[in-house]
PDB file of C-alpha atoms in Angstrom:
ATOM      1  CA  UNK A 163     108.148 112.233 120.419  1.00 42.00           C
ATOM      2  CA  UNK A 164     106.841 108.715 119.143  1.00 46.00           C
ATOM      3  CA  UNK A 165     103.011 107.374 118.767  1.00 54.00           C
ATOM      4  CA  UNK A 166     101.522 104.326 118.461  1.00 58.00           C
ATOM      5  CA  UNK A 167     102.874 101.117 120.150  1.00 64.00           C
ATOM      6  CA  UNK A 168     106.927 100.439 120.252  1.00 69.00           C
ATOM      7  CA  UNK A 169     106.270  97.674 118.287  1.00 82.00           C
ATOM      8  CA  UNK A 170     104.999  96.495 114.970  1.00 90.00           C
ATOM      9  CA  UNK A 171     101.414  94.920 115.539  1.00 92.00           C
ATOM     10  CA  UNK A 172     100.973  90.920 114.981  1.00 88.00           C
ATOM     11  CA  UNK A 173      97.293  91.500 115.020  1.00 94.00           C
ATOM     12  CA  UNK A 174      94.537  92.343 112.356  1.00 97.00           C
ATOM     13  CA  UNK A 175      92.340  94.869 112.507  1.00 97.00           C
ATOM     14  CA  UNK A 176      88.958  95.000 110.020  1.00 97.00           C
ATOM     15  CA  UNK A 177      87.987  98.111 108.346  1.00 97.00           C
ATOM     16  CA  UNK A 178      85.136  99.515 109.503  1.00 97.00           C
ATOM     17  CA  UNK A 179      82.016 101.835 109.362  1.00 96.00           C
ATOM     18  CA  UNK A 180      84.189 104.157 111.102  1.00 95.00           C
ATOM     19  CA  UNK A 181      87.729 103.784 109.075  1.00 96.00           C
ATOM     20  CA  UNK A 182      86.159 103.504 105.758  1.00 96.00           C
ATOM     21  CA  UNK A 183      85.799 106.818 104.841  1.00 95.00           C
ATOM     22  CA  UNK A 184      89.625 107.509 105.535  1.00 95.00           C
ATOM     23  CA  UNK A 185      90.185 104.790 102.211  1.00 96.00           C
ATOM     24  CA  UNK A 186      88.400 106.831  98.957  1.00 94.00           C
ATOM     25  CA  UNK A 187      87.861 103.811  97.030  1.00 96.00           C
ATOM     26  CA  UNK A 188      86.693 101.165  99.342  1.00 96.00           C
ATOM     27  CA  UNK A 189      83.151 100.427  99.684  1.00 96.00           C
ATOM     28  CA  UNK A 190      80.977  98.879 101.962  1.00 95.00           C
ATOM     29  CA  UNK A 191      81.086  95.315 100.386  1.00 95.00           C
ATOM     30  CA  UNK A 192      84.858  95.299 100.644  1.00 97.00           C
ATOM     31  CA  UNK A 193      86.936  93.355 103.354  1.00 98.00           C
ATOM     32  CA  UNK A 194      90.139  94.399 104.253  1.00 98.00           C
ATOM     33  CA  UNK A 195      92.344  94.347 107.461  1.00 98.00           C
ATOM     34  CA  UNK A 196      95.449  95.601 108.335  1.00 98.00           C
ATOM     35  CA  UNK A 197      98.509  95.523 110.816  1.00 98.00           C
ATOM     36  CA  UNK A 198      99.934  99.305 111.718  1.00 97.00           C
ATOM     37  CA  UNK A 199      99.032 102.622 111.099  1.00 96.00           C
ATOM     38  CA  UNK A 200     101.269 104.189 109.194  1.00 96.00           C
ATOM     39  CA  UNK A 201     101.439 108.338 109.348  1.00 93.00           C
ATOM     40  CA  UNK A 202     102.492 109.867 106.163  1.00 89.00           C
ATOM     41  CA  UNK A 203     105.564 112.780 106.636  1.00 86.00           C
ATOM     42  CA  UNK A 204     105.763 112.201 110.412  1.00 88.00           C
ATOM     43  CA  UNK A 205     109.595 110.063 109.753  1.00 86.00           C
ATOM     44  CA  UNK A 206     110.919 106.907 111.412  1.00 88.00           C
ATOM     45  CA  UNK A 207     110.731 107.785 115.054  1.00 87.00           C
ATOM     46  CA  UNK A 208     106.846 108.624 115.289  1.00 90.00           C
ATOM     47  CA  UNK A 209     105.899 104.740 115.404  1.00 93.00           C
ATOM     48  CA  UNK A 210     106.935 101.128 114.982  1.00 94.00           C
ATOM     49  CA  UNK A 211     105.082 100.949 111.983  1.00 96.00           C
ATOM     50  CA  UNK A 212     106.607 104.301 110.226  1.00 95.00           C
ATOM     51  CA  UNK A 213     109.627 102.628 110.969  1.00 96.00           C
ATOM     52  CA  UNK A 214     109.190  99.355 109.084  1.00 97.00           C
ATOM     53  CA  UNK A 215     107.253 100.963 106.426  1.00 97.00           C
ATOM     54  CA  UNK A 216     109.690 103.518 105.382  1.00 96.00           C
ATOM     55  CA  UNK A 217     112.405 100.648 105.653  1.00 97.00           C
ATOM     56  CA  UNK A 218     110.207  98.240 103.488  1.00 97.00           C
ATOM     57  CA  UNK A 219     109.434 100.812 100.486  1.00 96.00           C
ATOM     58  CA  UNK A 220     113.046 102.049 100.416  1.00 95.00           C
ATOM     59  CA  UNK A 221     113.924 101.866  96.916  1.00 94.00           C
ATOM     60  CA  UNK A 222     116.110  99.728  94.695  1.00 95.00           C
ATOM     61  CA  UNK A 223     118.839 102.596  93.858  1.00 93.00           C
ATOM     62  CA  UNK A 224     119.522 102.632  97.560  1.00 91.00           C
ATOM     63  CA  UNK A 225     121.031  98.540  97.201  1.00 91.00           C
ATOM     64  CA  UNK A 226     124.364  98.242  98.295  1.00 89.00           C
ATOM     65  CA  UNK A 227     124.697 101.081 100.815  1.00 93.00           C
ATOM     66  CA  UNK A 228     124.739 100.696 104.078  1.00 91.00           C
ATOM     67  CA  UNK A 229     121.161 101.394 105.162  1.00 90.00           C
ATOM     68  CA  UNK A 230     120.048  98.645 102.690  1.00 93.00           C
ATOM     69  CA  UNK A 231     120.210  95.396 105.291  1.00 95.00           C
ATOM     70  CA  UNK A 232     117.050  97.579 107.098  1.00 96.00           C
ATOM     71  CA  UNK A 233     114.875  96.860 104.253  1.00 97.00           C
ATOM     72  CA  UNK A 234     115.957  93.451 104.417  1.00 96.00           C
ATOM     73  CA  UNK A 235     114.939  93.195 108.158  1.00 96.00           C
ATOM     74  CA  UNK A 236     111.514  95.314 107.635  1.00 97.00           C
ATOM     75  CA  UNK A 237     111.020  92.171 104.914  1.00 98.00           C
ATOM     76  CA  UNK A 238     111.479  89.798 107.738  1.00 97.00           C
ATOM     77  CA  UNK A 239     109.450  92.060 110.027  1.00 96.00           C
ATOM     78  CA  UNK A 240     106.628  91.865 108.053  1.00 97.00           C
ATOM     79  CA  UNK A 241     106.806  88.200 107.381  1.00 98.00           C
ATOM     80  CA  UNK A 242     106.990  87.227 110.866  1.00 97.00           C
ATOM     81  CA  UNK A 243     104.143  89.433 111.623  1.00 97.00           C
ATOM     82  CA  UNK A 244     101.898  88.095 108.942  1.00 98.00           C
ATOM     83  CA  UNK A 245     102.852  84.416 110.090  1.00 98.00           C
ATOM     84  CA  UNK A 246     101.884  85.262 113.856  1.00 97.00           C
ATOM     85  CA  UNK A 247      98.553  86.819 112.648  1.00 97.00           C
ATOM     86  CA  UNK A 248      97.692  83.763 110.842  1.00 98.00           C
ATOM     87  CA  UNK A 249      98.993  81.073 112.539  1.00 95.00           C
ATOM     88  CA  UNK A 250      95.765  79.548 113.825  1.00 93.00           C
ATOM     89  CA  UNK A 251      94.216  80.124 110.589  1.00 97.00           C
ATOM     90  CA  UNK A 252      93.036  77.479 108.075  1.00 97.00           C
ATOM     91  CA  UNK A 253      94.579  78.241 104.872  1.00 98.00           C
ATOM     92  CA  UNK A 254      93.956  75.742 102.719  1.00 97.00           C
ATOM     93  CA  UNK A 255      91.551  77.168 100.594  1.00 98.00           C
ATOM     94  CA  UNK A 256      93.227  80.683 100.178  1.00 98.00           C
ATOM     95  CA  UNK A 257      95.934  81.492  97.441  1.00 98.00           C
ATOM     96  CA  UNK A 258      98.222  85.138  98.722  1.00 98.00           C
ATOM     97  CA  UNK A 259      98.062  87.195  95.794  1.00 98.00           C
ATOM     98  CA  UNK A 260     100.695  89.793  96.292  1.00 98.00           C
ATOM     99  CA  UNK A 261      99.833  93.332  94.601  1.00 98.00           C
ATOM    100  CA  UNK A 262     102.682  94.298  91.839  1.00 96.00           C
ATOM    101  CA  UNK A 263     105.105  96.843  92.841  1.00 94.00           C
ATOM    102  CA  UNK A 264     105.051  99.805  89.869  1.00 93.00           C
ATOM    103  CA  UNK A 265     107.767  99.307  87.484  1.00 94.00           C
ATOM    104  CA  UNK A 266     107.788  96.011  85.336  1.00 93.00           C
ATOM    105  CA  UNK A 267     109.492  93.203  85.856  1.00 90.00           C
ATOM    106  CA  UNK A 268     112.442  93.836  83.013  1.00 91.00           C
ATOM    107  CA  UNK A 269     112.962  97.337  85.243  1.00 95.00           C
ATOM    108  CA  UNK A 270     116.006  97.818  86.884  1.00 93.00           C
ATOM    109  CA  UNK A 271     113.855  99.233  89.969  1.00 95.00           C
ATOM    110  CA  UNK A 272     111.356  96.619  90.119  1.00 95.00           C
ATOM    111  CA  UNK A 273     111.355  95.993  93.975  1.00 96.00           C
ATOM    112  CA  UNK A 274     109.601  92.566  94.779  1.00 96.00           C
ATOM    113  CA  UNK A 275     109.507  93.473  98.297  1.00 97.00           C
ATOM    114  CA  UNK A 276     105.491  92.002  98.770  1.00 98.00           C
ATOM    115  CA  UNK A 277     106.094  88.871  96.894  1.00 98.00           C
ATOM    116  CA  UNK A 278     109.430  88.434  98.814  1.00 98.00           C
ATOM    117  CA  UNK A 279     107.511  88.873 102.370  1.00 98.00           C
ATOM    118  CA  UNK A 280     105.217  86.145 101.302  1.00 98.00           C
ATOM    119  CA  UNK A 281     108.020  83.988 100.362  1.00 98.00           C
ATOM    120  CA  UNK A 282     109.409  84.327 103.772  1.00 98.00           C
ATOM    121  CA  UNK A 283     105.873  83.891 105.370  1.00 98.00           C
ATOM    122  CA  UNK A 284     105.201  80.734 103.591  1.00 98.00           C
ATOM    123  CA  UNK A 285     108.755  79.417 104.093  1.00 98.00           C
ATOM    124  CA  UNK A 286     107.976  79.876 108.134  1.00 98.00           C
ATOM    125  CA  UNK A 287     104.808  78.109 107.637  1.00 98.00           C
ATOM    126  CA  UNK A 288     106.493  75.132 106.549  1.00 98.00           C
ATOM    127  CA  UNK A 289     108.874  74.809 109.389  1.00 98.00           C
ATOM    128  CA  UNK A 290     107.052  75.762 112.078  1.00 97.00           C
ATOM    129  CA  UNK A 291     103.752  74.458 111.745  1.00 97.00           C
ATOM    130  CA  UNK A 292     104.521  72.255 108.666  1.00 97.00           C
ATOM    131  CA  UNK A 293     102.095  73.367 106.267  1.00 96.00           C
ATOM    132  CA  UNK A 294     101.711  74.618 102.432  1.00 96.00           C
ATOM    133  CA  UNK A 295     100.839  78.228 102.055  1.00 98.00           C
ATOM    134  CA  UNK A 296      99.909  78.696  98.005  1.00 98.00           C
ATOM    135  CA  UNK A 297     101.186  82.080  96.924  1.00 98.00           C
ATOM    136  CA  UNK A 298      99.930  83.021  93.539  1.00 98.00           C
ATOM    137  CA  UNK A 299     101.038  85.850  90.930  1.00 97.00           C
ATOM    138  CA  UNK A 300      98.170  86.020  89.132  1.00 97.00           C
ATOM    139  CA  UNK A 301      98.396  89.258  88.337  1.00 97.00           C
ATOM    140  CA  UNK A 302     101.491  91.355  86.571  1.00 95.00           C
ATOM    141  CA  UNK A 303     102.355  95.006  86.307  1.00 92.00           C
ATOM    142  CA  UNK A 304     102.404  95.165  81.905  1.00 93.00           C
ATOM    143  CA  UNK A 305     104.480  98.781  82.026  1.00 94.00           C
ATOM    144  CA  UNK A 306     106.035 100.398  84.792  1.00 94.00           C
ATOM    145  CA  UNK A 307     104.504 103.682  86.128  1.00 91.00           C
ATOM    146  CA  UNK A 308     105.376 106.465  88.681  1.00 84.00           C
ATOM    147  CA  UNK A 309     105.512 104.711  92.498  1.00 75.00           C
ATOM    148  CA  UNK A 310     101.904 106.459  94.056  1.00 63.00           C
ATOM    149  CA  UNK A 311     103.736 107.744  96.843  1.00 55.00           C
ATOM    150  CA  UNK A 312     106.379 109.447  95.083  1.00 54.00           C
ATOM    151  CA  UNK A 313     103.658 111.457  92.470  1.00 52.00           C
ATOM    152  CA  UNK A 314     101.231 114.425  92.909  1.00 56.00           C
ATOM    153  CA  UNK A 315      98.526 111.771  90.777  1.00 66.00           C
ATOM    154  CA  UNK A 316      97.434 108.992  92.195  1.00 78.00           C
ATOM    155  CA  UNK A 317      96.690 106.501  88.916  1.00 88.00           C
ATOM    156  CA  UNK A 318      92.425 105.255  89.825  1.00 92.00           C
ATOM    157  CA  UNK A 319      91.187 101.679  89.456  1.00 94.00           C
ATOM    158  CA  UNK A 320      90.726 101.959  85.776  1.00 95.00           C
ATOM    159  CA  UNK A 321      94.169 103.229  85.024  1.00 95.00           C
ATOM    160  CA  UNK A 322      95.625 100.389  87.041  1.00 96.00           C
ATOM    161  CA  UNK A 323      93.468  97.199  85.273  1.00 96.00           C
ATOM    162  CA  UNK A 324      94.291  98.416  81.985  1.00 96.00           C
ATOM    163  CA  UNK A 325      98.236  97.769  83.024  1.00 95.00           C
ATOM    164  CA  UNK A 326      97.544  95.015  85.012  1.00 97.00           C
ATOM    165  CA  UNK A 327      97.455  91.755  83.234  1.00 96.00           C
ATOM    166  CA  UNK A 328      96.908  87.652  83.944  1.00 96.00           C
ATOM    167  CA  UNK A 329      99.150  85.800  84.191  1.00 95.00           C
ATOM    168  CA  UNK A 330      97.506  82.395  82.515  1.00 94.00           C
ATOM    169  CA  UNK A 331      99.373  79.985  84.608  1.00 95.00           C
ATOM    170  CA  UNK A 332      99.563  81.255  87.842  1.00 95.00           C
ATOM    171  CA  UNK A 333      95.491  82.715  87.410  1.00 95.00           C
ATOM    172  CA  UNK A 334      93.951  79.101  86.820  1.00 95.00           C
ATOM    173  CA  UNK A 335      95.088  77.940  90.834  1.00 97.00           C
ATOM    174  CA  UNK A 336      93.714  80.696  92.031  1.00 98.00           C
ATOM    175  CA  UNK A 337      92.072  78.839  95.300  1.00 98.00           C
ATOM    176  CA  UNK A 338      88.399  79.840  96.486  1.00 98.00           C
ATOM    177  CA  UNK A 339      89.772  82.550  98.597  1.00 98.00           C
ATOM    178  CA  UNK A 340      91.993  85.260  97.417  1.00 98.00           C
ATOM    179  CA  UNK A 341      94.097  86.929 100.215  1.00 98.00           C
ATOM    180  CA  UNK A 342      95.359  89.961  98.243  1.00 98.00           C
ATOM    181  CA  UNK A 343      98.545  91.363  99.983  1.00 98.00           C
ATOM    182  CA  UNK A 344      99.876  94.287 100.000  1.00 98.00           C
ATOM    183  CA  UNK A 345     102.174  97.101 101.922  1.00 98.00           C
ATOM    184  CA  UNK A 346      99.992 100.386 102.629  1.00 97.00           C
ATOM    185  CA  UNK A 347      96.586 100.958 102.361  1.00 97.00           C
ATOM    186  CA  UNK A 348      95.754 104.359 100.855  1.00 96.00           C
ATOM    187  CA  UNK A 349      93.205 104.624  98.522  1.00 95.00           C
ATOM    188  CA  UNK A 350      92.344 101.692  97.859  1.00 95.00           C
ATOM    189  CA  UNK A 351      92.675 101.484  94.282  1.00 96.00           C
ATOM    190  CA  UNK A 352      95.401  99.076  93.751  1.00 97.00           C
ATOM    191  CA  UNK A 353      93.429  96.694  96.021  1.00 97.00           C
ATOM    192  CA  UNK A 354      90.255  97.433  93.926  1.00 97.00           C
ATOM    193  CA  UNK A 355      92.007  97.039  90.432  1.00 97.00           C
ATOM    194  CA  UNK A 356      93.256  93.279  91.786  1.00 98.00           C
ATOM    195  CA  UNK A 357      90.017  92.699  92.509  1.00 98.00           C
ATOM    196  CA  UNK A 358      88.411  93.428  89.219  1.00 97.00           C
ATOM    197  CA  UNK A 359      91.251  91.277  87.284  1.00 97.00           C
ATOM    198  CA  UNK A 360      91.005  88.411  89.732  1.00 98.00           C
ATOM    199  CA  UNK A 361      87.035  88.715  88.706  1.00 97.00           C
ATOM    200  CA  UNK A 362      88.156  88.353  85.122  1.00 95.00           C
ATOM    201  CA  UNK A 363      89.914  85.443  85.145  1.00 94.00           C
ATOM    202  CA  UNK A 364      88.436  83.353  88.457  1.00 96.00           C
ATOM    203  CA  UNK A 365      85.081  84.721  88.921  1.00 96.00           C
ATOM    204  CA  UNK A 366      84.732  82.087  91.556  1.00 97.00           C
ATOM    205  CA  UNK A 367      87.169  83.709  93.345  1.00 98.00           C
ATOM    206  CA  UNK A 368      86.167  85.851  96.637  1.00 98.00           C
ATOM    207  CA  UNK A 369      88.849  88.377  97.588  1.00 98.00           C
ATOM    208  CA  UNK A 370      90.056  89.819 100.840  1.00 98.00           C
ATOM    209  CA  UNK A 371      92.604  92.449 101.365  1.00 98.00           C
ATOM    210  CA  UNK A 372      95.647  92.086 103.953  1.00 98.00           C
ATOM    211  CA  UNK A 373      97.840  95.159 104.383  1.00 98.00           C
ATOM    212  CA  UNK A 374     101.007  95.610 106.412  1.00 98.00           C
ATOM    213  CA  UNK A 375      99.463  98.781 107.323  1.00 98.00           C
ATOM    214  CA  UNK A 376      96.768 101.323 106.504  1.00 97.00           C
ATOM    215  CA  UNK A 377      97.304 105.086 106.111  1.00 96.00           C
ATOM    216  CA  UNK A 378      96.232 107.103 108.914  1.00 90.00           C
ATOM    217  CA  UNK A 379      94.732 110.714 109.230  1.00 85.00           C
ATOM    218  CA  UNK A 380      96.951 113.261 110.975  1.00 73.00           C
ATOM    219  CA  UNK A 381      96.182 113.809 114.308  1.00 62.00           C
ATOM    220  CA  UNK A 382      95.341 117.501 115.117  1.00 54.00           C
ATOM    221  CA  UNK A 383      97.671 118.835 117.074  1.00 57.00           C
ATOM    222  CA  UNK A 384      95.531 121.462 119.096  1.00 47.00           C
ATOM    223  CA  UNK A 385      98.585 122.500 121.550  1.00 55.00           C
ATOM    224  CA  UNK A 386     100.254 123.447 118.712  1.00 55.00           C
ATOM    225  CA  UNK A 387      97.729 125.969 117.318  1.00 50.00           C
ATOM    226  CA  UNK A 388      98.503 127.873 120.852  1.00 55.00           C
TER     227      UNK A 388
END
């Protein structure tokens, strides 16, 4: 049986008073908005946005099979939704600031998948509505480290600015605005750890988070229980 709508949503939604507490890290100062809700161990067929989000995060050791073209259409997904979300926005004070995956780049399973969406987004930008989107990697994974959703330990803000790290060139056209981008919102911390870098190097800088999706809580299932 499938929740949620049959399609992935082209719409933000702002986290609120209510949805906060769902997100450990995020605080009341923090703005962030996202697409789907995405329901951990409930599979592909209990929403659009399970769907696209297992598709998206499937990993690099799965390339060349044939399930691998879906994570190339959940890439496209994404894009197209981000583009339809922000098409009567004005963007030209705003860099996208995609979050690193968690291995390195030199890994053999670093999986651009974020970066790659904005490519796409800003590449639909140009042709439909003939406009620059900047896109800005200001920020680099140093070491690669264990995926959060495949450990039992979550790595905390902290953990993740030590191994993040500026990168010099991109970092100094950071815009007024940072959009940071990422997948899934869980926790927050990956979110809050681009924040304090971005702080570090373009203190000028105010930051917003845009996620493909945030994590929901399980819905009890009270039928169930009888």
């Amino acid at each position: 049986m499938t929740s949620g709508p049959a399609y992935f949503p082209k719409r933000f939604t702002r986290i609120d008073a209510l949805t906060r507490p769902d997100h450990y890290y995020l605080e009341e100062g923090d703005h962030c908005y996202f697409l789907g809700e995405y329901t951990a161990r409930k599979g592909f067929s209990h929403s659009a946005t399970n769907k696209l989000i297992i598709n998206f995060k499937k990993p690099m050791d799965r390339r060349g099979r044939p399930e691998w073209r879906y994570k190339h259409q959940s890439i496209e997904t994404a894009a197209t939704a981000l583009y339809d979300a922000l098409a009567g926005t004005n963007l030209d004070a705003v860099s996208f600031v995609p979050v690193p995956p968690s291995k390195a780049r030199p890994d053999p399973l670093y999986d651009d998948r974020v970066a790659e969406t904005l490519r796409i987004f800003s590449e639909l930008n140009r042709t439909k509505l003939n406009r620059e989107v900047h896109i800005c990697e200001a920020v680099v994974q140093s070491c690669s480290m264990e995926a959060a959703h495949d450990g039992s330990a979550r790595p905390n803000p902290p953990e993740l600015v030590a191994n993040y790290q500026i990168d010099a060139a991109h970092a100094k056209l950071l815009r007024t605005h940072a959009f940071i981008f990422d997948d899934v919102l869980t926790t927050v911390c990956h979110y809050k750890a681009m924040v304090r870098r971005i702080a570090d190097c373009s203190p000028s800088t105010s930051c917003v988070g845009l996620f493909l999706a945030r994590r929901a809580p399980e819905a009890v299932d009270f039928a169930a229980m009888f």
